[in-house]
PDB file of C-alpha atoms in Angstrom:
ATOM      1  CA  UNK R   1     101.274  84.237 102.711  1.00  0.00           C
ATOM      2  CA  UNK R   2      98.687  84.153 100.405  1.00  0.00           C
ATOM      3  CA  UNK R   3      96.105  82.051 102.779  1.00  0.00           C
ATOM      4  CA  UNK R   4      96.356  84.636 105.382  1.00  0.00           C
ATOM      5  CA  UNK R   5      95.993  87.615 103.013  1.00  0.00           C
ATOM      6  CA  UNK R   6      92.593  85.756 102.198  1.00  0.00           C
ATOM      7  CA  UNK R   7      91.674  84.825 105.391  1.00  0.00           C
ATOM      8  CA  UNK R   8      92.031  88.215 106.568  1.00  0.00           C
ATOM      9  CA  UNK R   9      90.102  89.545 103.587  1.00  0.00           C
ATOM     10  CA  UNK R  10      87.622  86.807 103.991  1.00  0.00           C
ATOM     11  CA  UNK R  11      87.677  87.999 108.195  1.00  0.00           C
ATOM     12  CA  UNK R  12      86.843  91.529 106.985  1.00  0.00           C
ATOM     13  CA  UNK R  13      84.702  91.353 104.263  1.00  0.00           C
ATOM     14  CA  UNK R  14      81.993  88.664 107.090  1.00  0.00           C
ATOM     15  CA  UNK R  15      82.559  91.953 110.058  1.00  0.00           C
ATOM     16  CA  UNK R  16      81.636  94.410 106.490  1.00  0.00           C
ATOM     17  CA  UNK R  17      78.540  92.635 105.955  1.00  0.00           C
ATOM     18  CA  UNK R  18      76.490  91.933 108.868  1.00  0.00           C
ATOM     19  CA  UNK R  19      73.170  92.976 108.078  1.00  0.00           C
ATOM     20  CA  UNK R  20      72.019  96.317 109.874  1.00  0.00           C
ATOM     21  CA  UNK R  21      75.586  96.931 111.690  1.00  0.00           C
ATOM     22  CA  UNK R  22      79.117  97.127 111.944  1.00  0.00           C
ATOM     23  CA  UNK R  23      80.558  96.275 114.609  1.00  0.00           C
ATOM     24  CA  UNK R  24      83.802  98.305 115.748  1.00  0.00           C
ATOM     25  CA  UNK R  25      86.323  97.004 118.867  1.00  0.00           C
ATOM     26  CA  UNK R  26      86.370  99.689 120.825  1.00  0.00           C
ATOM     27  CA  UNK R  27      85.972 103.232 118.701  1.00  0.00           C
ATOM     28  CA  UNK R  28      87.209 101.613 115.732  1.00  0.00           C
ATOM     29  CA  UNK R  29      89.780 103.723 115.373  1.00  0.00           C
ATOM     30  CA  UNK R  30      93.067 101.207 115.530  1.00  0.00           C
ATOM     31  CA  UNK R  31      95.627 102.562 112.989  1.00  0.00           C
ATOM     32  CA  UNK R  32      96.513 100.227 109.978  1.00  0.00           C
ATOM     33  CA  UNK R  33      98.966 100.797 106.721  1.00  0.00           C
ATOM     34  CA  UNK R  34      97.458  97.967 104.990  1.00  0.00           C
ATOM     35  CA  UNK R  35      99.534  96.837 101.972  1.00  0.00           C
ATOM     36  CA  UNK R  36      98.046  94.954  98.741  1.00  0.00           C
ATOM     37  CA  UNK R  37      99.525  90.940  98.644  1.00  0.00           C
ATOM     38  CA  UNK R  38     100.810  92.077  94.942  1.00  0.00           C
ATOM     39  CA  UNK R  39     102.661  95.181  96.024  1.00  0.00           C
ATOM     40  CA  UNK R  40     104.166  93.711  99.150  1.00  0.00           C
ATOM     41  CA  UNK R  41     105.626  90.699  96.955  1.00  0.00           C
ATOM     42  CA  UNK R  42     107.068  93.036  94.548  1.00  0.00           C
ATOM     43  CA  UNK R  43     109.277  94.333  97.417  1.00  0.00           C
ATOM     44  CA  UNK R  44     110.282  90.673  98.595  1.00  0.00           C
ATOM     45  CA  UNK R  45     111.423  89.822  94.580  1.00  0.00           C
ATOM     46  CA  UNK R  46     112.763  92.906  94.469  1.00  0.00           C
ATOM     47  CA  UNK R  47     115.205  92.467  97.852  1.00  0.00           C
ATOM     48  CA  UNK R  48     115.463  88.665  96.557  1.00  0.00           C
ATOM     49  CA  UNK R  49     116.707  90.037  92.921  1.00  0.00           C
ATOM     50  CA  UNK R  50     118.798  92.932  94.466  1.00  0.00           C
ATOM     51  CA  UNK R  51     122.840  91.898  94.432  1.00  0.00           C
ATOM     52  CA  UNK R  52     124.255  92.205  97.635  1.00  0.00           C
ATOM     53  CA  UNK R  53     123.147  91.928 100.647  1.00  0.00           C
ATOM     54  CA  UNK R  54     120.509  94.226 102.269  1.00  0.00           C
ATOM     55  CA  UNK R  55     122.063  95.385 105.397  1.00  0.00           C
ATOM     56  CA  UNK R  56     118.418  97.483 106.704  1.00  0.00           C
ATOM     57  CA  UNK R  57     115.064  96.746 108.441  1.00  0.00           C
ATOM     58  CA  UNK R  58     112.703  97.944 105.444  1.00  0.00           C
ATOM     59  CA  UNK R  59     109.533  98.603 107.349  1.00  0.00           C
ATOM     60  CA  UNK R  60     107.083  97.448 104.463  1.00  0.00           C
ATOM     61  CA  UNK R  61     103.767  99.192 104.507  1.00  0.00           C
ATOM     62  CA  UNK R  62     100.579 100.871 102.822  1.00  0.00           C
ATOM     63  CA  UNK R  63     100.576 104.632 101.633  1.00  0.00           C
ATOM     64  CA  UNK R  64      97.881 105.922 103.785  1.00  0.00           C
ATOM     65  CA  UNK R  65      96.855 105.121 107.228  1.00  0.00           C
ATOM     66  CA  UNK R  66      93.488 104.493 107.941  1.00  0.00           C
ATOM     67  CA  UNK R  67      91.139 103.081 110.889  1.00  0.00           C
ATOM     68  CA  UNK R  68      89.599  99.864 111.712  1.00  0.00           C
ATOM     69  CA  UNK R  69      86.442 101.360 110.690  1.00  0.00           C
ATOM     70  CA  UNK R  70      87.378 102.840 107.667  1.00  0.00           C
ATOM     71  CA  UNK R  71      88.851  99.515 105.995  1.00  0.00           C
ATOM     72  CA  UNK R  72      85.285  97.935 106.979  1.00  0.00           C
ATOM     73  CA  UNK R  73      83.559 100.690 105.764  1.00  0.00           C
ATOM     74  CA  UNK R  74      85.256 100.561 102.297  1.00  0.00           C
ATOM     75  CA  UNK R  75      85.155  96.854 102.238  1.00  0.00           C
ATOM     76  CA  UNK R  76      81.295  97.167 102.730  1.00  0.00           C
ATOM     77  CA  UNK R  77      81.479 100.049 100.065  1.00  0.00           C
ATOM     78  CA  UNK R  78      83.153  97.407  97.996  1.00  0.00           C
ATOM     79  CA  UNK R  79      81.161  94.676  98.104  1.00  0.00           C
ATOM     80  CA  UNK R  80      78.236  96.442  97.474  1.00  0.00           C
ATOM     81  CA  UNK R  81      76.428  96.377 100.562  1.00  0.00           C
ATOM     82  CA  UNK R  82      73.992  99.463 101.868  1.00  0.00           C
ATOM     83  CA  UNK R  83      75.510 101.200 104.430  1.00  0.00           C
ATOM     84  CA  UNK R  84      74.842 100.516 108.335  1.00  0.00           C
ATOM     85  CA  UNK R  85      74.935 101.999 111.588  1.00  0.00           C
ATOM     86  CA  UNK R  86      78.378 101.345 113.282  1.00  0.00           C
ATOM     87  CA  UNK R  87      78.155  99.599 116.654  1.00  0.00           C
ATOM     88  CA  UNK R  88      81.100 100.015 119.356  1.00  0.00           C
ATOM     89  CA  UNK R  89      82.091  97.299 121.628  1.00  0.00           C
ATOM     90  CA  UNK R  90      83.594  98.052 124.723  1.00  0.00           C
ATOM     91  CA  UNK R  91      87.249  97.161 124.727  1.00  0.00           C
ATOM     92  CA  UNK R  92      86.709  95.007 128.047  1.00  0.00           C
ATOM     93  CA  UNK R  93      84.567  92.205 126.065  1.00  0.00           C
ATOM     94  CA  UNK R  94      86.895  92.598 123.341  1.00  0.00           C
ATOM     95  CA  UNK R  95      89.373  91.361 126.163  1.00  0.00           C
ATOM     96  CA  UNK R  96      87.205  88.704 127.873  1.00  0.00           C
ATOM     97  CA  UNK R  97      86.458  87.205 124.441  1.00  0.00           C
ATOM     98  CA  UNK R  98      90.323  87.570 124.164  1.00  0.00           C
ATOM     99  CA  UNK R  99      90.968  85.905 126.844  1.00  0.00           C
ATOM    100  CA  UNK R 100      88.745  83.020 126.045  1.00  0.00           C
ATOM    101  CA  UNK R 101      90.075  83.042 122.396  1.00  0.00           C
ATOM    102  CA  UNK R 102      93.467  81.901 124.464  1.00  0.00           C
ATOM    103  CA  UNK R 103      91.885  79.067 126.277  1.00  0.00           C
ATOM    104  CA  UNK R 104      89.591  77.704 123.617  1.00  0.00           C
ATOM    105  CA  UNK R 105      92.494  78.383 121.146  1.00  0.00           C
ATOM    106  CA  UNK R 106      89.303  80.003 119.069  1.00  0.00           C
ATOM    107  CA  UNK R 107      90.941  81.248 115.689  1.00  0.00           C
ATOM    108  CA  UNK R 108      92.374  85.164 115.160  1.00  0.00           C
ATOM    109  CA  UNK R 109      90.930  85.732 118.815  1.00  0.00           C
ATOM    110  CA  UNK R 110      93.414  85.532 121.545  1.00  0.00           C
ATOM    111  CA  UNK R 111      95.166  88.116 123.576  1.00  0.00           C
ATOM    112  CA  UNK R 112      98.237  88.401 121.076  1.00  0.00           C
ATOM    113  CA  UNK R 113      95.703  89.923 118.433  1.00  0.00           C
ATOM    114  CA  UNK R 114      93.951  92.301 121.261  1.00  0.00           C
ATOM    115  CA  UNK R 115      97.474  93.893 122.548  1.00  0.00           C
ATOM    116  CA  UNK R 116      98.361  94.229 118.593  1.00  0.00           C
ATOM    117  CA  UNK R 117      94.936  96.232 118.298  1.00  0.00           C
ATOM    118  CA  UNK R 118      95.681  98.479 120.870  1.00  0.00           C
ATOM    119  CA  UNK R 119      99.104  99.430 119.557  1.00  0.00           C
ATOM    120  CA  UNK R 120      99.020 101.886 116.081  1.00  0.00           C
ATOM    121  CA  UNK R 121     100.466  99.409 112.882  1.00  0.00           C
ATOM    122  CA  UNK R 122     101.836 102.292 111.321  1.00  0.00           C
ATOM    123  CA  UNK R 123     105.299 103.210 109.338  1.00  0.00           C
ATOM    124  CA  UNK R 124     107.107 105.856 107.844  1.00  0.00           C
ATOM    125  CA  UNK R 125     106.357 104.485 103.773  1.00  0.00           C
ATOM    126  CA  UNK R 126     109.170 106.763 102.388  1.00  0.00           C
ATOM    127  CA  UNK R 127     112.005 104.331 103.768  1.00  0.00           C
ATOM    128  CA  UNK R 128     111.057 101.241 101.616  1.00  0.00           C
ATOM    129  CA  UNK R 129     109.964 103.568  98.951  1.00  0.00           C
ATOM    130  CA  UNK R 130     113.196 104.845  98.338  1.00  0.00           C
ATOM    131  CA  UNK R 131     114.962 101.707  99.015  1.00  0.00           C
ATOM    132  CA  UNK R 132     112.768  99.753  95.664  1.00  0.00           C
ATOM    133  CA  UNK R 133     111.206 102.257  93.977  1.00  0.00           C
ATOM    134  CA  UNK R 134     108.027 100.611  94.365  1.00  0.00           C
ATOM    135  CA  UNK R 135     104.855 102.860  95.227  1.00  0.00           C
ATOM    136  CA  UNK R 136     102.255 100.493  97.028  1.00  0.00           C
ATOM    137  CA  UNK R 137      98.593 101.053  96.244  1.00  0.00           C
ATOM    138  CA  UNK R 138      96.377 102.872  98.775  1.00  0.00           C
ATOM    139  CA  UNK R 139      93.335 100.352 100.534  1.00  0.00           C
ATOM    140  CA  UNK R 140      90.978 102.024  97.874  1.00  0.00           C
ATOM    141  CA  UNK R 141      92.773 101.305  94.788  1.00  0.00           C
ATOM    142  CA  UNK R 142      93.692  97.571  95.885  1.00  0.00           C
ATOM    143  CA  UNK R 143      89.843  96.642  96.606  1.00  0.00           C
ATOM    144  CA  UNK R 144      89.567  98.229  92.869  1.00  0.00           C
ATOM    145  CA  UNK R 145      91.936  95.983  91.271  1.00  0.00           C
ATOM    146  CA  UNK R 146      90.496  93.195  93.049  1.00  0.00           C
ATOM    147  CA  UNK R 147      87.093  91.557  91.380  1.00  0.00           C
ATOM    148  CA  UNK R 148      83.904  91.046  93.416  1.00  0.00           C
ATOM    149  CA  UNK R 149      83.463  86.987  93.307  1.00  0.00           C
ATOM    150  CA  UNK R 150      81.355  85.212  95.881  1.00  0.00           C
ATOM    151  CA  UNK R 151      84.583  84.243  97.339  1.00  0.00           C
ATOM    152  CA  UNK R 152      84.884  87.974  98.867  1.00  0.00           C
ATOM    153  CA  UNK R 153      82.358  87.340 101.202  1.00  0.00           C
TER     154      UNK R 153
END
């Protein structure tokens, strides 16, 4: 779980700091609860700990909801970088690079990822909240906590 938290934050933080631009799929305004590696594995020792069994679907997600553009924004903020003008790519070569993501089997890029985009990853927080106790971190406060290595790039 680990590797892919990285290789997401690794995904992000290259889109975050392309020199002049940022590009956005579509408006850039995909809905995301993102949830810090550290809080999300306090929930899964805390369900592993828990007697009894847990008879629920905990939906396990970030406090706030925020856009595509805003997690690249505050990654960029982040790392440091000066700010740049946001550039929107038309949905349809998001889907024809989709599409050739599925034939070249070319990484995070394939038409599973593309109908994910287009569908809001959002939760009601409140239900796993209550059910552990545990209050995640927002996007901001988890880039705070982590340090700024050349690995974050």
């Amino acid at each position: 779980m680990r590797a892919v938290a990285m290789a997401v934050h690794h995904y992000l933080g290259l889109l975050a700091t392309l020199p002049y631009f940022i590009p956005l799929i579509g408006d850039g305004l995909q809905q995301f609860q993102p949830i810090h590696i550290e809080d999300l594995a306090k929930v899964i020792i805390h369900c592993v700990e828990r007697k009894g069994k847990i008879c629920r679907l905990l939906k396990i997600v970030g406090p706030d909801i925020v856009t595509m553009k805003d997690i690249l924004i505050g990654f960029r903020r982040w790392l440091g970088v000066e700010p740049a003008r946001l550039i929107k790519i038309p949905l349809i070569f998001i889907k024809i690079a989709s599409k050739l993501g599925d034939f070249f089997k070319i990484g995070p890029i394939n038409s599973t990822s593309y109908n994910m985009l287009l569908q809001p990853n959002i939760a009601n927080k409140n239900d796993f909240i209550d059910f552990t106790s545990i209050i995640p971190r927002n996007l901001q406060q988890g880039l705070t906590t982590e340090p700024l290595t050349v690995q974050s790039i």
